[in-house]
CSV table of C-alpha atoms in Angstrom, one decimal:
chain,number,residue,atom,x,y,z
A,1,MET,CA,0.0,0.0,0.0
A,2,GLU,CA,1.2,3.5,-0.8
A,3,ARG,CA,1.9,5.5,2.3
A,4,ILE,CA,2.1,9.3,1.8
A,5,VAL,CA,3.4,11.8,4.3
A,6,ILE,CA,2.7,15.4,3.4
A,7,LEU,CA,4.3,18.3,5.2
A,8,THR,CA,2.7,21.7,4.9
A,9,GLY,CA,4.0,25.1,5.8
A,10,ALA,CA,3.0,28.7,5.7
A,11,GLY,CA,2.8,28.8,1.9
A,12,VAL,CA,-0.3,26.6,2.0
A,13,SER,CA,-2.2,29.2,4.0
A,14,ALA,CA,-0.8,32.3,2.4
A,15,GLU,CA,-3.5,32.5,-0.3
A,16,SER,CA,-6.1,32.4,2.5
A,17,GLY,CA,-4.7,35.7,3.8
A,18,LEU,CA,-2.4,34.3,6.5
A,19,GLY,CA,1.1,35.8,6.0
A,20,THR,CA,4.3,33.8,5.9
A,21,PHE,CA,7.3,34.5,8.1
A,22,ARG,CA,9.1,36.3,5.2
A,23,ASP,CA,6.2,38.6,4.0
A,24,LYS,CA,7.4,42.2,3.9
A,25,GLY,CA,5.0,44.3,6.0
A,26,GLY,CA,3.3,41.2,7.4
A,27,LEU,CA,2.4,40.6,11.0
A,28,TRP,CA,5.6,38.8,11.8
A,29,SER,CA,7.8,41.6,10.4
A,30,GLN,CA,6.4,44.1,12.8
A,31,TYR,CA,7.8,42.2,15.9
A,32,ASP,CA,11.0,40.8,17.1
A,33,LEU,CA,10.5,37.1,17.3
A,34,GLU,CA,12.6,37.0,20.5
A,35,ASP,CA,9.9,39.1,22.1
A,36,VAL,CA,6.7,37.3,21.0
A,37,ALA,CA,7.7,33.7,20.1
A,38,THR,CA,10.0,32.5,22.9
A,39,PRO,CA,9.4,31.5,26.6
A,40,GLN,CA,11.8,34.3,27.6
A,41,GLY,CA,9.7,36.9,25.7
A,42,TYR,CA,6.5,35.6,27.4
A,43,ALA,CA,8.2,35.8,30.8
A,44,ARG,CA,9.3,39.4,30.2
A,45,ASP,CA,6.1,40.8,28.7
A,46,PRO,CA,3.2,38.3,28.7
A,47,GLU,CA,0.7,41.0,27.7
A,48,LEU,CA,2.6,41.8,24.5
A,49,VAL,CA,2.8,38.1,23.6
A,50,LEU,CA,-0.9,37.5,24.3
A,51,GLY,CA,-1.8,40.6,22.2
A,52,PHE,CA,0.3,39.3,19.3
A,53,TYR,CA,-1.4,35.9,19.3
A,54,ASN,CA,-4.8,37.6,19.8
A,55,ALA,CA,-4.2,39.4,16.5
A,56,ARG,CA,-3.1,36.2,14.8
A,57,ARG,CA,-6.2,34.4,16.1
A,58,GLN,CA,-8.5,37.2,14.8
A,59,ASN,CA,-6.7,36.9,11.4
A,60,CYS,CA,-7.2,33.1,11.5
A,61,ARG,CA,-10.9,33.4,12.3
A,62,ALA,CA,-11.4,35.7,9.3
A,63,ALA,CA,-9.5,33.5,6.9
A,64,GLU,CA,-11.1,30.7,4.8
A,65,PRO,CA,-9.6,27.4,3.6
A,66,ASN,CA,-8.4,27.6,0.1
A,67,ALA,CA,-8.3,25.1,-2.8
A,68,ALA,CA,-5.0,23.6,-1.6
A,69,HIS,CA,-6.6,22.7,1.8
A,70,ALA,CA,-9.6,21.3,0.1
A,71,ALA,CA,-7.5,19.2,-2.3
A,72,LEU,CA,-5.4,17.6,0.5
A,73,ALA,CA,-8.6,16.8,2.4
A,74,ARG,CA,-10.0,15.2,-0.7
A,75,LEU,CA,-6.8,13.1,-1.0
A,76,GLN,CA,-7.2,11.9,2.6
A,77,ARG,CA,-10.8,10.9,1.9
A,78,ALA,CA,-9.9,9.0,-1.3
A,79,ARG,CA,-6.8,7.2,-0.2
A,80,ALA,CA,-5.9,5.3,3.0
A,81,GLY,CA,-2.4,5.9,4.4
A,82,VAL,CA,-2.2,9.7,3.9
A,83,THR,CA,-0.6,11.5,6.8
A,84,LEU,CA,-0.9,15.3,6.9
A,85,VAL,CA,1.8,17.0,9.1
A,86,THR,CA,1.8,20.8,9.4
A,87,GLN,CA,4.1,23.4,10.7
A,88,ASN,CA,1.1,25.8,10.7
A,89,ILE,CA,-0.8,26.7,13.8
A,90,ASP,CA,-4.0,27.7,12.0
A,91,ASP,CA,-7.0,25.4,11.7
A,92,LEU,CA,-7.5,25.8,7.9
A,93,HIS,CA,-6.7,22.1,7.2
A,94,GLU,CA,-9.4,21.0,9.6
A,95,ARG,CA,-11.9,23.5,8.3
A,96,GLY,CA,-11.0,22.4,4.8
A,97,GLY,CA,-12.1,18.9,5.6
A,98,ALA,CA,-8.9,17.1,6.7
A,99,SER,CA,-9.7,14.0,8.8
A,100,GLU,CA,-6.4,14.0,10.7
A,101,VAL,CA,-3.7,16.7,11.0
A,102,LEU,CA,-0.5,16.3,13.1
A,103,HIS,CA,0.3,19.9,14.3
A,104,MET,CA,4.0,19.8,15.2
A,105,HIS,CA,4.0,23.4,16.2
A,106,GLY,CA,0.7,23.4,18.2
A,107,GLU,CA,-2.6,25.0,17.5
A,108,LEU,CA,-3.6,28.7,17.7
A,109,MET,CA,-7.2,27.7,18.6
A,110,GLN,CA,-6.0,25.9,21.7
A,111,ALA,CA,-4.8,27.1,25.1
A,112,LEU,CA,-2.2,25.6,27.3
A,113,CYS,CA,-1.8,25.9,31.1
A,114,ALA,CA,1.8,26.5,31.9
A,115,ALA,CA,1.2,25.3,35.5
A,116,CYS,CA,-0.5,21.9,34.9
A,117,GLY,CA,-0.1,21.2,31.2
A,118,HIS,CA,-3.9,21.1,30.5
A,119,ARG,CA,-4.9,21.9,26.9
A,120,TRP,CA,-8.4,23.0,25.7
A,121,GLY,CA,-10.0,24.8,22.8
A,122,TRP,CA,-9.8,28.6,22.7
A,123,SER,CA,-11.3,30.8,20.0
A,124,GLY,CA,-11.4,34.3,21.5
A,125,ASP,CA,-8.9,36.8,22.9
A,126,MET,CA,-6.7,35.6,25.7
A,127,GLY,CA,-5.8,37.8,28.7
A,128,LEU,CA,-3.6,37.8,31.8
A,129,GLY,CA,-6.5,37.1,34.1
A,130,ASP,CA,-7.7,33.9,32.4
A,131,ALA,CA,-7.7,30.8,34.6
A,132,CYS,CA,-7.1,27.2,33.7
A,133,PRO,CA,-10.4,25.1,33.9
A,134,ALA,CA,-8.5,22.1,35.1
A,135,CYS,CA,-6.3,23.4,38.0
A,136,GLY,CA,-7.8,26.9,38.5
A,137,ALA,CA,-4.5,28.7,38.2
A,138,ALA,CA,-4.7,32.2,36.9
A,139,GLY,CA,-2.0,34.0,34.9
A,140,THR,CA,-0.7,30.7,33.5
A,141,VAL,CA,-2.8,30.5,30.4
A,142,ARG,CA,-0.8,30.8,27.1
A,143,PRO,CA,-1.4,29.8,23.5
A,144,ASP,CA,-0.8,26.1,22.8
A,145,VAL,CA,1.9,26.8,20.3
A,146,VAL,CA,5.5,25.7,20.1
A,147,TRP,CA,7.9,28.7,20.6
A,148,PHE,CA,11.5,28.9,19.6
A,149,GLY,CA,13.5,26.9,22.0
A,150,GLU,CA,10.7,24.5,22.8
A,151,MET,CA,10.3,20.9,21.5
A,152,PRO,CA,7.9,20.3,18.6
A,153,TYR,CA,4.9,18.1,19.3
A,154,LEU,CA,4.3,14.5,18.1
A,155,MET,CA,7.8,13.9,16.8
A,156,ASP,CA,7.9,10.2,17.6
A,157,GLU,CA,4.7,9.6,15.7
A,158,ILE,CA,5.9,11.8,12.8
A,159,PHE,CA,9.2,10.0,12.5
A,160,ALA,CA,7.5,6.6,12.6
A,161,ARG,CA,5.3,7.6,9.7
A,162,LEU,CA,8.2,9.0,7.8
A,163,ALA,CA,10.0,5.7,8.3
A,164,ALA,CA,7.1,3.8,6.6
A,165,ALA,CA,6.5,6.4,3.9
A,166,THR,CA,6.6,5.5,0.2
A,167,LEU,CA,6.2,9.1,-0.8
A,168,PHE,CA,7.2,12.3,1.0
A,169,VAL,CA,5.7,15.6,-0.2
A,170,SER,CA,6.7,19.1,1.2
A,171,ILE,CA,4.2,21.8,0.3
A,172,GLY,CA,4.8,25.5,0.9
A,173,THR,CA,7.6,25.3,3.4
A,174,SER,CA,10.8,27.3,3.6
A,175,GLY,CA,13.0,24.2,4.1
A,176,ALA,CA,15.0,26.2,6.7
A,177,VAL,CA,13.6,25.2,10.1
A,178,TYR,CA,14.6,22.0,11.8
A,179,PRO,CA,13.5,19.4,12.6
A,180,ALA,CA,11.0,19.7,9.7
A,181,ALA,CA,13.8,20.6,7.3
A,182,GLY,CA,15.3,17.1,7.9
A,183,PHE,CA,12.2,15.2,7.0
A,184,VAL,CA,13.1,14.8,3.4
A,185,ASP,CA,16.4,13.2,4.3
A,186,GLU,CA,14.7,10.9,6.8
A,187,ALA,CA,12.1,9.8,4.2
A,188,ALA,CA,14.6,9.4,1.4
A,189,ALA,CA,16.9,7.3,3.6
A,190,GLN,CA,14.0,4.8,3.9
A,191,GLY,CA,13.5,4.6,0.2
A,192,ALA,CA,10.6,7.0,-0.2
A,193,GLU,CA,10.1,9.1,-3.3
A,194,THR,CA,10.4,12.9,-2.6
A,195,LEU,CA,8.5,15.8,-4.1
A,196,GLU,CA,8.5,19.5,-3.3
A,197,ILE,CA,5.5,21.7,-4.2
A,198,ASN,CA,6.3,25.4,-3.6
A,199,LEU,CA,5.9,28.9,-5.0
A,200,GLU,CA,9.7,28.9,-5.6
A,201,PRO,CA,12.5,26.5,-4.7
A,202,SER,CA,13.1,26.3,-0.9
A,203,GLU,CA,16.5,26.3,0.8
A,204,GLY,CA,16.4,22.5,0.7
A,205,SER,CA,15.0,22.0,-2.8
A,206,ARG,CA,18.2,20.2,-4.0
A,207,LEU,CA,17.3,17.3,-1.7
A,208,PHE,CA,14.1,16.5,-3.5
A,209,GLU,CA,13.8,14.2,-6.6
A,210,ARG,CA,11.2,16.4,-8.2
A,211,GLN,CA,9.7,19.9,-7.9
A,212,ILE,CA,6.4,21.5,-8.9
A,213,LEU,CA,6.5,25.3,-8.7
A,214,GLY,CA,3.6,27.7,-8.6
A,215,PRO,CA,0.8,29.0,-6.3
A,216,ALA,CA,-0.5,26.3,-3.9
A,217,THR,CA,-4.1,26.8,-4.9
A,218,GLU,CA,-3.2,25.8,-8.5
A,219,THR,CA,-0.4,23.2,-8.0
A,220,VAL,CA,-1.8,21.2,-5.1
A,221,PRO,CA,-5.2,20.5,-6.7
A,222,ALA,CA,-3.6,19.6,-10.0
A,223,TRP,CA,-1.1,17.2,-8.3
A,224,VAL,CA,-4.0,15.6,-6.3
A,225,ASP,CA,-6.0,15.2,-9.4
A,226,ALA,CA,-3.1,13.5,-11.2
A,227,LEU,CA,-2.3,11.2,-8.3
A,228,LEU,CA,-5.9,10.1,-8.0
A,229,ALA,CA,-6.1,9.5,-11.7
A,230,GLY,CA,-3.1,7.2,-11.5
A,231,GLY,CA,-0.5,9.7,-12.7
A,232,GLY,CA,2.2,8.5,-10.4
A,233,GLY,CA,3.2,9.2,-6.8
A,234,ALA,CA,5.5,12.1,-7.6
């Protein structure tokens, strides 16, 4: 049986109105990442960090899944053995119909209690006075996202699926951030075919056997159509 592992990054959601890390004038470019995306930044100024993620959450709520999200969900419905891993913290894959998504960097629409580790859904703004529903602690509620310096989630499960993959596809990622940047090497070492789908070649593009370049809303549906029509894994 063909086993496909698909890694998605910011480029999949960009056409839904969610900026990538490198967008000029985008939300990320207005902040120092050390201030808003590290445990140290949160300790220094939790109000700034919560406000930053409140803005991202509002942006996410206003966005809609695009044709790339829908196509990947269609592939999951049509084929067994399709694993969808994302570096994105938005919920557009789920709203686009995906049946299972491994969020290695956490989820914007979830909260995490720094005191007891409890996780729960969160869709509105987050403030300093919010309390954990499990332990009752106040001032310990933070977005359930992986900050720089923290360990990504679900890595054992992701590497197990990479080890069994027959095809690894990277869609809309920069290829610059580890451990995700090393997934192509891991899959290739196990004999999987490798394909990059991106707007332009990533930093790790030379590691892939094949590339498809162009906007995700065009390239991803076309690739899924070809795959389901029997056009080959890569």
